[in-house]
Short mmCIF file of C-alpha atoms and ligand atoms in Angstrom, two decimals:
data_model
loop_
_atom_site.label_atom_id
_atom_site.label_comp_id
_atom_site.label_asym_id
_atom_site.label_seq_id
_atom_site.Cartn_x
_atom_site.Cartn_y
_atom_site.Cartn_z
CA MET S 199 -4.58 10.79 -33.19
CA ALA S 200 -4.16 14.13 -35.01
CA GLU S 201 -7.71 15.37 -34.50
CA VAL S 202 -7.99 14.16 -30.92
CA GLN S 203 -7.98 16.87 -28.22
CA ILE S 204 -8.47 14.74 -25.11
CA GLY S 205 -7.06 11.21 -25.00
CA LEU S 206 -8.41 8.71 -22.49
CA ILE S 207 -5.58 6.34 -21.60
CA GLY S 208 -5.51 3.24 -19.39
CA VAL S 209 -2.48 2.35 -17.27
CA PRO S 210 -3.14 -1.28 -16.25
CA TRP S 211 -0.21 -1.40 -13.87
CA ASP S 212 0.05 -1.80 -10.07
CA SER S 213 3.67 -2.79 -9.45
CA GLY S 214 3.93 0.13 -7.00
CA THR S 215 1.36 -1.26 -4.56
CA THR S 216 2.70 -2.14 -1.14
CA ASN S 217 -0.27 -3.88 0.48
CA ARG S 218 -3.31 -5.10 -1.48
CA PRO S 219 -2.72 -5.20 -5.27
CA GLY S 220 -5.43 -4.92 -7.93
CA PRO S 221 -5.47 -1.51 -9.67
CA ARG S 222 -3.89 -3.10 -12.76
CA HIS S 223 -7.46 -4.22 -13.47
CA GLY S 224 -8.79 -0.66 -12.98
CA PRO S 225 -8.88 0.58 -16.59
CA ARG S 226 -11.08 -2.24 -17.91
CA GLN S 227 -13.52 -1.93 -14.98
CA LEU S 228 -13.65 1.88 -15.37
CA ARG S 229 -14.36 1.45 -19.09
CA ASP S 230 -17.08 -1.08 -18.29
CA LEU S 231 -18.86 1.13 -15.73
CA SER S 232 -18.42 4.24 -17.92
CA THR S 233 -21.17 2.77 -20.10
CA MET S 234 -23.57 3.96 -17.37
CA ILE S 235 -22.69 7.60 -18.07
CA ARG S 236 -24.76 9.75 -20.45
CA ALA S 237 -23.79 12.65 -22.72
CA GLN S 238 -24.64 15.66 -20.57
CA ASN S 239 -23.52 16.79 -17.13
CA GLY S 240 -26.59 16.93 -14.88
CA ILE S 241 -25.40 20.02 -12.99
CA THR S 242 -23.26 22.13 -15.32
CA GLY S 243 -25.02 21.14 -18.55
CA VAL S 244 -21.67 20.59 -20.28
CA ARG S 245 -21.71 18.07 -23.15
CA PRO S 246 -17.98 17.26 -23.28
CA PHE S 247 -18.06 15.02 -26.34
CA GLU S 248 -19.62 17.85 -28.39
CA VAL S 249 -17.23 20.51 -27.05
CA ALA S 250 -14.00 18.57 -27.64
CA ASN S 251 -12.85 15.59 -29.66
CA CYS S 252 -12.33 12.82 -27.14
CA ALA S 253 -10.99 9.36 -27.91
CA ASP S 254 -10.05 6.25 -25.97
CA LEU S 255 -6.40 5.73 -26.95
CA GLY S 256 -6.34 2.30 -25.30
CA ASP S 257 -3.86 1.09 -22.71
CA VAL S 258 -0.29 2.32 -22.43
CA PRO S 259 2.53 -0.10 -23.37
CA HIS S 260 3.68 -1.51 -20.04
CA ASN S 261 5.77 -4.17 -18.35
CA PRO S 262 4.47 -5.53 -15.04
CA ALA S 263 7.74 -7.37 -14.36
CA ASP S 264 10.13 -4.40 -14.37
CA ILE S 265 9.29 -1.09 -12.67
CA THR S 266 12.04 1.01 -14.27
CA ASP S 267 11.42 -0.32 -17.77
CA CYS S 268 7.67 0.11 -17.33
CA MET S 269 8.02 3.75 -16.28
CA GLU S 270 10.22 4.42 -19.35
CA ARG S 271 7.56 2.87 -21.60
CA ILE S 272 4.83 4.98 -20.01
CA THR S 273 6.80 8.24 -20.29
CA GLU S 274 7.65 7.50 -23.93
CA PHE S 275 3.98 6.91 -24.79
CA TYR S 276 2.82 10.11 -23.06
CA ARG S 277 5.56 12.09 -24.85
CA LYS S 278 4.02 10.99 -28.16
CA VAL S 279 0.52 11.82 -26.97
CA LEU S 280 1.57 15.31 -25.85
CA ALA S 281 3.60 15.92 -29.02
CA ALA S 282 0.41 15.26 -30.99
CA GLY S 283 -1.32 18.03 -29.02
CA VAL S 284 -3.49 15.60 -27.06
CA LEU S 285 -4.34 16.29 -23.41
CA PRO S 286 -4.10 13.00 -21.46
CA LEU S 287 -6.85 11.87 -19.07
CA THR S 288 -5.65 8.68 -17.43
CA ALA S 289 -7.37 5.74 -15.75
CA GLY S 290 -4.91 3.99 -13.39
CA GLY S 291 -3.26 1.95 -12.22
CA ASP S 292 -1.75 2.57 -8.81
CA HIS S 293 -0.45 6.02 -7.87
CA LEU S 294 3.11 5.29 -9.00
CA SER S 295 1.62 5.56 -12.53
CA THR S 296 1.49 9.34 -12.10
CA LEU S 297 5.30 9.70 -11.87
CA PRO S 298 6.16 8.56 -15.43
CA ILE S 299 3.21 10.61 -16.73
CA LEU S 300 4.48 13.74 -14.94
CA ARG S 301 7.94 13.13 -16.44
CA ALA S 302 6.38 13.61 -19.88
CA VAL S 303 3.91 16.37 -18.96
CA ALA S 304 6.58 18.43 -17.18
CA GLU S 305 9.41 17.74 -19.62
CA LYS S 306 9.92 21.43 -20.47
CA ALA S 307 9.02 23.06 -17.14
CA PRO S 308 7.79 22.01 -13.69
CA VAL S 309 4.04 21.94 -13.22
CA GLY S 310 1.72 22.65 -10.31
CA MET S 311 -0.62 19.96 -9.02
CA ILE S 312 -3.92 19.67 -7.23
CA HIS S 313 -3.93 16.25 -5.59
CA PHE S 314 -6.96 14.54 -4.02
CA ASP S 315 -5.96 11.63 -1.79
CA SER S 316 -6.08 10.35 1.76
CA HIS S 317 -2.26 10.01 1.56
CA THR S 318 0.44 12.49 0.57
CA ASP S 319 2.47 9.88 -1.37
CA LEU S 320 5.46 12.00 -0.39
CA PHE S 321 7.54 9.34 1.37
CA LYS S 322 11.28 9.10 0.62
CA GLY S 323 11.31 5.31 0.48
CA TYR S 324 9.63 2.12 1.61
CA PHE S 325 11.09 -0.99 3.25
CA GLY S 326 14.37 0.72 4.05
CA GLY S 327 14.76 2.81 0.93
CA THR S 328 12.87 1.35 -2.05
CA LYS S 329 12.36 4.46 -4.18
CA TYR S 330 9.50 3.52 -6.46
CA THR S 331 6.19 2.63 -4.78
CA HIS S 332 2.71 4.17 -4.81
CA GLY S 333 3.65 5.97 -1.57
CA THR S 334 6.65 7.81 -3.07
CA PRO S 335 5.79 9.31 -6.50
CA PHE S 336 5.54 12.94 -5.42
CA CYS S 337 8.75 12.85 -3.38
CA ARG S 338 10.50 11.64 -6.56
CA ALA S 339 8.70 14.27 -8.66
CA VAL S 340 9.88 17.06 -6.34
CA GLU S 341 13.46 15.68 -6.33
CA GLU S 342 13.42 15.48 -10.13
CA GLY S 343 12.24 19.08 -10.40
CA ILE S 344 9.10 18.24 -12.37
CA LEU S 345 6.70 19.45 -9.67
CA ASP S 346 6.83 23.02 -8.37
CA PRO S 347 6.14 22.43 -4.64
CA LYS S 348 4.94 26.00 -4.14
CA ARG S 349 2.14 25.29 -6.63
CA VAL S 350 1.08 21.94 -5.15
CA CYS S 351 -1.99 21.48 -2.95
CA MET S 352 -2.89 18.10 -1.41
CA ILE S 353 -6.44 17.67 -0.14
CA GLY S 354 -8.11 15.03 2.07
CA ILE S 355 -5.05 13.66 3.87
CA ARG S 356 -5.94 11.41 6.84
CA GLY S 357 -5.55 8.06 8.52
CA THR S 358 -3.11 6.37 10.83
CA THR S 359 0.58 6.75 10.09
CA TYR S 360 3.97 5.34 11.05
CA ASP S 361 5.49 8.80 11.45
CA THR S 362 5.30 12.39 10.14
CA GLU S 363 8.13 12.16 7.59
CA ASP S 364 5.87 13.00 4.66
CA ARG S 365 4.11 15.92 6.35
CA ASP S 366 7.41 17.35 7.59
CA PHE S 367 8.79 17.12 4.05
CA ALA S 368 5.71 18.93 2.69
CA ASP S 369 6.11 21.71 5.25
CA ASN S 370 9.82 22.06 4.50
CA ILE S 371 9.41 22.47 0.74
CA GLY S 372 6.21 24.50 0.77
CA ILE S 373 3.58 21.99 -0.34
CA ARG S 374 0.18 22.95 1.07
CA VAL S 375 -1.54 19.99 2.77
CA ILE S 376 -5.23 20.41 3.58
CA ALA S 377 -5.93 17.53 5.93
CA ILE S 378 -9.39 16.02 6.25
CA GLU S 379 -10.31 17.81 9.48
CA GLU S 380 -9.67 21.16 7.80
CA PHE S 381 -11.55 20.02 4.68
CA HIS S 382 -14.66 19.09 6.68
CA LYS S 383 -14.48 22.23 8.82
CA ARG S 384 -14.11 24.72 5.94
CA GLY S 385 -16.16 22.98 3.27
CA VAL S 386 -15.60 22.35 -0.43
CA THR S 387 -16.02 25.89 -1.80
CA ASP S 388 -13.57 27.51 0.61
CA VAL S 389 -10.95 24.76 0.28
CA MET S 390 -11.13 24.70 -3.50
CA THR S 391 -10.84 28.48 -3.71
CA GLU S 392 -7.51 28.18 -1.90
CA ALA S 393 -6.44 25.24 -4.09
CA ARG S 394 -7.09 27.28 -7.26
CA GLU S 395 -5.08 30.19 -5.84
CA ILE S 396 -2.14 27.89 -5.08
CA ALA S 397 -2.20 26.44 -8.60
CA GLY S 398 -2.36 29.97 -10.00
CA ASP S 399 -2.27 30.66 -13.73
CA GLY S 400 0.42 28.10 -14.63
CA ASP S 401 0.21 24.61 -16.08
CA THR S 402 -1.35 22.30 -13.51
CA TYR S 403 -1.78 18.55 -13.30
CA ILE S 404 -4.75 16.99 -11.49
CA SER S 405 -4.16 13.70 -9.69
CA TYR S 406 -7.12 12.00 -8.06
CA ASP S 407 -6.67 8.90 -5.89
CA ILE S 408 -10.05 7.22 -5.40
CA ASP S 409 -9.15 6.63 -1.72
CA PHE S 410 -9.75 10.39 -1.25
CA VAL S 411 -13.41 9.34 -1.02
CA ASP S 412 -14.76 7.64 2.08
CA PRO S 413 -14.66 3.82 1.80
CA ALA S 414 -18.42 3.72 2.41
CA PHE S 415 -18.69 5.12 -1.13
CA ALA S 416 -15.46 3.76 -2.62
CA PRO S 417 -14.49 0.50 -0.91
CA GLY S 418 -12.73 -0.92 -3.95
CA THR S 419 -9.22 0.33 -3.32
CA GLY S 420 -6.07 -1.07 -1.73
CA THR S 421 -5.49 1.34 1.16
CA PRO S 422 -8.82 2.86 2.26
CA GLU S 423 -9.00 5.42 5.08
CA ILE S 424 -12.20 6.18 6.98
CA GLY S 425 -13.73 9.63 7.56
CA GLY S 426 -13.49 10.94 4.02
CA PRO S 427 -15.70 12.98 1.67
CA ASN S 428 -18.94 11.49 0.34
CA SER S 429 -19.62 10.75 -3.32
CA TYR S 430 -21.33 14.12 -3.90
CA GLN S 431 -18.32 16.01 -2.53
CA ALA S 432 -16.08 13.73 -4.63
CA LEU S 433 -17.62 15.24 -7.78
CA GLU S 434 -18.13 18.73 -6.35
CA VAL S 435 -14.39 19.27 -5.80
CA VAL S 436 -13.80 18.57 -9.49
CA ARG S 437 -16.37 21.15 -10.62
CA HIS S 438 -14.41 23.72 -8.61
CA LEU S 439 -11.38 23.10 -10.85
CA SER S 440 -13.00 25.25 -13.50
CA GLY S 441 -10.54 28.01 -14.40
CA VAL S 442 -7.42 25.97 -13.58
CA ARG S 443 -5.00 25.59 -16.49
CA ILE S 444 -5.16 21.77 -16.60
CA VAL S 445 -2.51 20.02 -18.72
CA GLY S 446 -3.39 16.45 -17.73
CA ALA S 447 -5.35 14.51 -15.14
CA ASP S 448 -5.67 11.04 -13.73
CA LEU S 449 -7.93 8.87 -11.59
CA VAL S 450 -5.97 6.12 -9.89
CA GLU S 451 -6.17 3.24 -7.38
CA VAL S 452 -9.55 1.75 -8.34
CA SER S 453 -9.04 -1.92 -7.47
CA PRO S 454 -11.69 -4.26 -8.97
CA PRO S 455 -10.78 -7.26 -6.75
CA PHE S 456 -12.13 -5.20 -3.80
CA ASP S 457 -15.01 -3.70 -5.79
CA SER S 458 -17.46 -6.57 -6.01
CA LEU S 459 -20.47 -4.35 -6.79
CA GLY S 460 -18.65 -2.09 -9.22
CA ASN S 461 -19.73 1.01 -7.31
CA THR S 462 -16.16 2.22 -6.82
CA ALA S 463 -15.46 1.98 -10.54
CA PHE S 464 -18.77 3.73 -11.27
CA LEU S 465 -17.76 6.59 -8.99
CA GLY S 466 -14.30 6.61 -10.61
CA ALA S 467 -15.80 6.81 -14.10
CA SER S 468 -18.13 9.58 -12.88
CA ILE S 469 -15.14 11.54 -11.54
CA MET S 470 -13.41 11.13 -14.90
CA PHE S 471 -16.54 12.41 -16.66
CA GLU S 472 -16.60 15.41 -14.31
CA LEU S 473 -12.93 16.05 -15.17
CA LEU S 474 -13.82 15.88 -18.87
CA CYS S 475 -16.60 18.42 -18.31
CA VAL S 476 -14.11 20.85 -16.73
CA ILE S 477 -11.33 20.32 -19.29
CA ALA S 478 -13.29 20.10 -22.57
CA PRO S 479 -14.68 23.69 -22.55
CA THR S 480 -11.12 25.07 -22.15
CA LEU S 481 -9.82 23.52 -25.39
MN1 LIG G 645 -2.24 8.00 -3.70
MN1 LIG G 646 -4.18 7.12 -1.26
#
């Protein structure tokens, strides 16, 4: 692992899902469809595997039967990866996977985050108070002091809701939420300029839930929401991350049981390649 600069890591775990499970099968499907991707970025010309040493570090040690134990195993693994000077690029897994990763990435100081999703994942609890689900990771991360809310921007939020608890929480602590109507009205360049300003010069984590993308392009996920960005915009937002001080990134919630054609996993692998093309030249 010593010479590796970017480590691709699978988190085959979906014990945080609350409706339709399946993202535990995401990493193997993303690896499979990544074989469709060539060496050079068609738009930026970046050849990430020549610019940085990238390696697939395999799947994280995990435990599907015990959420707390599993999160400890994940954090421990990412601590080792980071101690070796490797920047982690993760294939999830449901969005709860991001919490134990952030615990390792932000061990010394809180980080900023640019978060693409149709949901804030900022809820306090599910089913009367259950703390660890894929709808709660960023509420926990703020409580634990590993995310700096003033340097967090959430983009693409939409869909029906039970209430406004999550949005109220975001407003109260200073997280910037760019909902889908604002995203479509302003366009990618304008929105991403603001997102980069919010992240600033500090260490920033990128978390990308595939349900950010419209289900016409990414149906293979557990909680799709209509009216989202298309597959071109899905990649375009990542190119606009150039200049952000990225310390880790993930692509989560690809669910192969709902992805019969593999097109969601292909888009997911393409997003991960786009992330590589932004990160590799900075190392
Ligand atoms: Mn999410
Ligand atoms: Mn989501």
